[in-house]
mmCIF file of C-alpha atoms in Angstrom:
data_model
loop_
_atom_site.group_PDB
_atom_site.id
_atom_site.type_symbol
_atom_site.label_atom_id
_atom_site.label_comp_id
_atom_site.label_asym_id
_atom_site.label_seq_id
_atom_site.Cartn_x
_atom_site.Cartn_y
_atom_site.Cartn_z
ATOM 1 C CA UNK V 981 5.414 11.244 -16.720
ATOM 2 C CA UNK V 982 2.099 9.809 -15.421
ATOM 3 C CA UNK V 983 0.308 12.945 -15.241
ATOM 4 C CA UNK V 984 0.895 16.590 -15.842
ATOM 5 C CA UNK V 985 2.087 18.429 -12.727
ATOM 6 C CA UNK V 986 -0.891 20.590 -12.451
ATOM 7 C CA UNK V 987 -3.151 17.284 -12.283
ATOM 8 C CA UNK V 988 -0.973 15.444 -9.928
ATOM 9 C CA UNK V 989 -3.232 14.580 -6.842
ATOM 10 C CA UNK V 990 -0.223 14.190 -4.507
ATOM 11 C CA UNK V 991 1.037 17.183 -2.415
ATOM 12 C CA UNK V 992 4.308 18.728 -2.344
ATOM 13 C CA UNK V 993 4.697 18.956 1.384
ATOM 14 C CA UNK V 994 3.840 22.097 3.247
ATOM 15 C CA UNK V 995 2.087 20.183 5.964
ATOM 16 C CA UNK V 996 1.598 21.741 9.330
ATOM 17 C CA UNK V 997 2.305 19.824 12.429
ATOM 18 C CA UNK V 998 3.433 16.204 13.169
ATOM 19 C CA UNK V 999 0.101 14.324 12.587
ATOM 20 C CA UNK V 1000 -0.635 16.250 9.351
ATOM 21 C CA UNK V 1001 2.978 15.608 7.950
ATOM 22 C CA UNK V 1002 2.731 11.890 8.763
ATOM 23 C CA UNK V 1003 -0.536 11.534 7.323
ATOM 24 C CA UNK V 1004 -0.027 13.660 4.323
ATOM 25 C CA UNK V 1005 3.155 11.782 3.476
ATOM 26 C CA UNK V 1006 1.403 8.448 3.735
ATOM 27 C CA UNK V 1007 -1.580 9.530 1.664
ATOM 28 C CA UNK V 1008 0.951 10.632 -1.015
ATOM 29 C CA UNK V 1009 2.664 7.285 -0.826
ATOM 30 C CA UNK V 1010 -0.670 5.534 -1.320
ATOM 31 C CA UNK V 1011 -1.579 7.663 -4.318
ATOM 32 C CA UNK V 1012 1.544 6.937 -5.882
ATOM 33 C CA UNK V 1013 0.900 3.191 -5.767
ATOM 34 C CA UNK V 1014 -2.370 3.961 -7.431
ATOM 35 C CA UNK V 1015 -0.767 5.919 -10.015
ATOM 36 C CA UNK V 1016 1.773 3.374 -10.703
ATOM 37 C CA UNK V 1017 -0.904 0.831 -11.436
ATOM 38 C CA UNK V 1018 -3.227 3.107 -13.352
ATOM 39 C CA UNK V 1019 -4.366 2.200 -17.024
ATOM 40 C CA UNK V 1020 -3.200 -1.299 -17.010
ATOM 41 C CA UNK V 1021 -5.250 -4.427 -17.556
ATOM 42 C CA UNK V 1022 -5.266 -7.624 -15.458
ATOM 43 C CA UNK V 1023 -2.593 -9.179 -17.412
ATOM 44 C CA UNK V 1024 -0.173 -6.206 -17.111
ATOM 45 C CA UNK V 1025 -0.964 -5.862 -13.356
ATOM 46 C CA UNK V 1026 -0.060 -9.593 -12.762
ATOM 47 C CA UNK V 1027 2.947 -9.432 -14.945
ATOM 48 C CA UNK V 1028 6.445 -10.464 -13.284
ATOM 49 C CA UNK V 1029 8.232 -8.078 -15.301
ATOM 50 C CA UNK V 1030 11.451 -7.989 -13.313
ATOM 51 C CA UNK V 1031 12.817 -11.509 -13.484
ATOM 52 C CA UNK V 1032 13.488 -13.582 -11.402
ATOM 53 C CA UNK V 1033 11.507 -11.677 -9.028
ATOM 54 C CA UNK V 1034 7.926 -12.938 -8.316
ATOM 55 C CA UNK V 1035 6.750 -9.124 -7.957
ATOM 56 C CA UNK V 1036 4.067 -7.782 -9.671
ATOM 57 C CA UNK V 1037 2.009 -4.712 -9.455
ATOM 58 C CA UNK V 1038 -1.071 -6.589 -8.542
ATOM 59 C CA UNK V 1039 1.037 -8.449 -5.891
ATOM 60 C CA UNK V 1040 2.040 -5.149 -4.534
ATOM 61 C CA UNK V 1041 -1.582 -3.991 -4.040
ATOM 62 C CA UNK V 1042 -2.301 -7.283 -2.486
ATOM 63 C CA UNK V 1043 0.635 -7.066 -0.217
ATOM 64 C CA UNK V 1044 -0.200 -3.452 0.638
ATOM 65 C CA UNK V 1045 -3.689 -4.503 1.721
ATOM 66 C CA UNK V 1046 -2.232 -7.124 4.069
ATOM 67 C CA UNK V 1047 0.295 -4.680 5.597
ATOM 68 C CA UNK V 1048 -2.450 -2.064 6.116
ATOM 69 C CA UNK V 1049 -4.544 -4.787 7.711
ATOM 70 C CA UNK V 1050 -1.815 -5.932 9.929
ATOM 71 C CA UNK V 1051 -0.616 -2.717 11.395
ATOM 72 C CA UNK V 1052 -3.892 -0.899 11.743
ATOM 73 C CA UNK V 1053 -6.527 -3.507 12.412
ATOM 74 C CA UNK V 1054 -4.421 -6.118 14.199
ATOM 75 C CA UNK V 1055 -1.482 -4.480 15.974
ATOM 76 C CA UNK V 1056 -3.138 -0.943 16.708
ATOM 77 C CA UNK V 1057 -6.975 -1.783 16.902
ATOM 78 C CA UNK V 1058 -6.404 -5.255 18.314
ATOM 79 C CA UNK V 1059 -8.902 -7.033 16.097
ATOM 80 C CA UNK V 1060 -8.663 -10.759 15.583
ATOM 81 C CA UNK V 1061 -8.997 -11.105 11.806
ATOM 82 C CA UNK V 1062 -7.576 -13.599 9.500
ATOM 83 C CA UNK V 1063 -4.709 -12.199 7.433
ATOM 84 C CA UNK V 1064 -5.383 -11.356 3.704
ATOM 85 C CA UNK V 1065 -3.562 -13.213 1.257
ATOM 86 C CA UNK V 1066 -1.584 -15.195 3.768
ATOM 87 C CA UNK V 1067 -1.702 -18.901 4.709
ATOM 88 C CA UNK V 1068 0.449 -21.125 6.807
ATOM 89 C CA UNK V 1069 1.084 -22.990 3.442
ATOM 90 C CA UNK V 1070 1.857 -20.107 1.439
ATOM 91 C CA UNK V 1071 2.854 -16.966 3.459
ATOM 92 C CA UNK V 1072 3.722 -15.214 0.092
ATOM 93 C CA UNK V 1073 0.205 -15.877 -1.463
ATOM 94 C CA UNK V 1074 -0.040 -11.988 -1.747
ATOM 95 C CA UNK V 1075 2.391 -12.240 -4.513
ATOM 96 C CA UNK V 1076 2.002 -15.928 -5.542
ATOM 97 C CA UNK V 1077 -1.819 -15.354 -6.099
ATOM 98 C CA UNK V 1078 -1.568 -12.397 -7.966
ATOM 99 C CA UNK V 1079 -3.000 -13.915 -11.329
ATOM 100 C CA UNK V 1080 -4.243 -12.091 -14.443
ATOM 101 C CA UNK V 1081 -7.856 -12.194 -13.794
ATOM 102 C CA UNK V 1082 -10.057 -9.190 -13.663
ATOM 103 C CA UNK V 1083 -11.930 -10.444 -10.672
ATOM 104 C CA UNK V 1084 -8.740 -10.901 -8.782
ATOM 105 C CA UNK V 1085 -7.604 -7.483 -9.743
ATOM 106 C CA UNK V 1086 -11.114 -5.867 -8.641
ATOM 107 C CA UNK V 1087 -10.881 -7.925 -5.319
ATOM 108 C CA UNK V 1088 -7.367 -6.666 -4.534
ATOM 109 C CA UNK V 1089 -8.348 -3.019 -5.104
ATOM 110 C CA UNK V 1090 -11.473 -3.364 -3.001
ATOM 111 C CA UNK V 1091 -9.706 -5.033 -0.133
ATOM 112 C CA UNK V 1092 -6.807 -2.386 -0.308
ATOM 113 C CA UNK V 1093 -9.253 0.416 -0.376
ATOM 114 C CA UNK V 1094 -11.174 -0.927 2.623
ATOM 115 C CA UNK V 1095 -8.076 -1.358 4.469
ATOM 116 C CA UNK V 1096 -7.051 2.199 3.717
ATOM 117 C CA UNK V 1097 -10.226 3.545 4.702
ATOM 118 C CA UNK V 1098 -10.009 1.910 8.099
ATOM 119 C CA UNK V 1099 -6.524 3.022 8.579
ATOM 120 C CA UNK V 1100 -7.587 6.505 7.883
ATOM 121 C CA UNK V 1101 -10.589 6.455 10.178
ATOM 122 C CA UNK V 1102 -8.399 4.963 12.940
ATOM 123 C CA UNK V 1103 -5.840 7.834 12.628
ATOM 124 C CA UNK V 1104 -8.530 10.424 12.404
ATOM 125 C CA UNK V 1105 -10.151 8.991 15.623
ATOM 126 C CA UNK V 1106 -6.881 8.478 17.633
ATOM 127 C CA UNK V 1107 -6.448 10.994 20.462
ATOM 128 C CA UNK V 1108 -2.844 11.569 19.699
ATOM 129 C CA UNK V 1109 0.244 9.655 18.168
ATOM 130 C CA UNK V 1110 1.365 8.061 21.250
ATOM 131 C CA UNK V 1111 -1.716 5.729 21.143
ATOM 132 C CA UNK V 1112 -0.584 2.299 21.578
ATOM 133 C CA UNK V 1113 -2.084 -1.085 20.756
ATOM 134 C CA UNK V 1114 -2.273 -4.004 22.979
ATOM 135 C CA UNK V 1115 0.996 -5.543 22.114
ATOM 136 C CA UNK V 1116 2.922 -2.154 22.202
ATOM 137 C CA UNK V 1117 2.691 -0.788 18.715
ATOM 138 C CA UNK V 1118 2.602 3.031 18.788
ATOM 139 C CA UNK V 1119 0.768 4.909 16.129
ATOM 140 C CA UNK V 1120 3.450 7.443 15.420
ATOM 141 C CA UNK V 1121 5.816 4.617 14.723
ATOM 142 C CA UNK V 1122 3.211 2.824 12.764
ATOM 143 C CA UNK V 1123 2.688 5.632 10.351
ATOM 144 C CA UNK V 1124 6.491 6.331 9.869
ATOM 145 C CA UNK V 1125 6.801 2.539 9.009
ATOM 146 C CA UNK V 1126 3.795 2.586 6.530
ATOM 147 C CA UNK V 1127 5.527 5.497 4.843
ATOM 148 C CA UNK V 1128 8.718 3.548 4.684
ATOM 149 C CA UNK V 1129 6.907 0.405 3.485
ATOM 150 C CA UNK V 1130 5.090 2.223 0.668
ATOM 151 C CA UNK V 1131 8.348 4.154 -0.430
ATOM 152 C CA UNK V 1132 10.148 0.898 -0.660
ATOM 153 C CA UNK V 1133 7.388 -0.819 -2.655
ATOM 154 C CA UNK V 1134 6.811 2.073 -4.865
ATOM 155 C CA UNK V 1135 10.472 1.802 -5.739
ATOM 156 C CA UNK V 1136 9.659 -1.689 -7.074
ATOM 157 C CA UNK V 1137 6.728 -0.360 -8.702
ATOM 158 C CA UNK V 1138 8.721 2.104 -10.621
ATOM 159 C CA UNK V 1139 10.990 -0.778 -12.079
ATOM 160 C CA UNK V 1140 7.859 -3.059 -12.824
ATOM 161 C CA UNK V 1141 5.876 -0.227 -14.596
ATOM 162 C CA UNK V 1142 9.002 0.768 -16.815
ATOM 163 C CA UNK V 1143 9.439 -2.826 -17.810
ATOM 164 C CA UNK V 1144 5.507 -3.333 -18.589
ATOM 165 C CA UNK V 1145 5.097 -0.215 -21.023
ATOM 166 C CA UNK V 1146 8.151 2.088 -20.451
ATOM 167 C CA UNK V 1147 6.436 4.626 -18.220
ATOM 168 C CA UNK V 1148 8.730 6.327 -15.894
ATOM 169 C CA UNK V 1149 8.852 9.210 -13.329
ATOM 170 C CA UNK V 1150 6.551 10.486 -10.524
#
């Protein structure tokens, strides 16, 4: 187990209302990704431990920073910003650029945390879950999609972490 159940920062449900439920489950999924990466150095975070996949834990952090940015900044807030870790020449740069360099790791976490903070502020300030971006993305659906996206990739993180150092669970 990653942490003793008494020290687990995630909730065990019990949310009241739709917004609190969606926000709570998304928060817990984000915390799970952090927990899966905890205690690893740059080499371990960048390791592609489930061959032949190019996935790594660092790549997942970079990918999720881009996903957060895309849905909350671009689709909902309508900001015209360049995508993180994605170019025309390398649309998979989030994974391909996940190299074992402490500076790359620090930058990935800083970017992910900044995008999560933006998303949390955006959701907190939204008048309701029916808020729609200019292109029609609806906040409620984006929150459900983000929970789905994290859950999917946290499943990948389970396998990656187990292959790196044998840690499983949670």
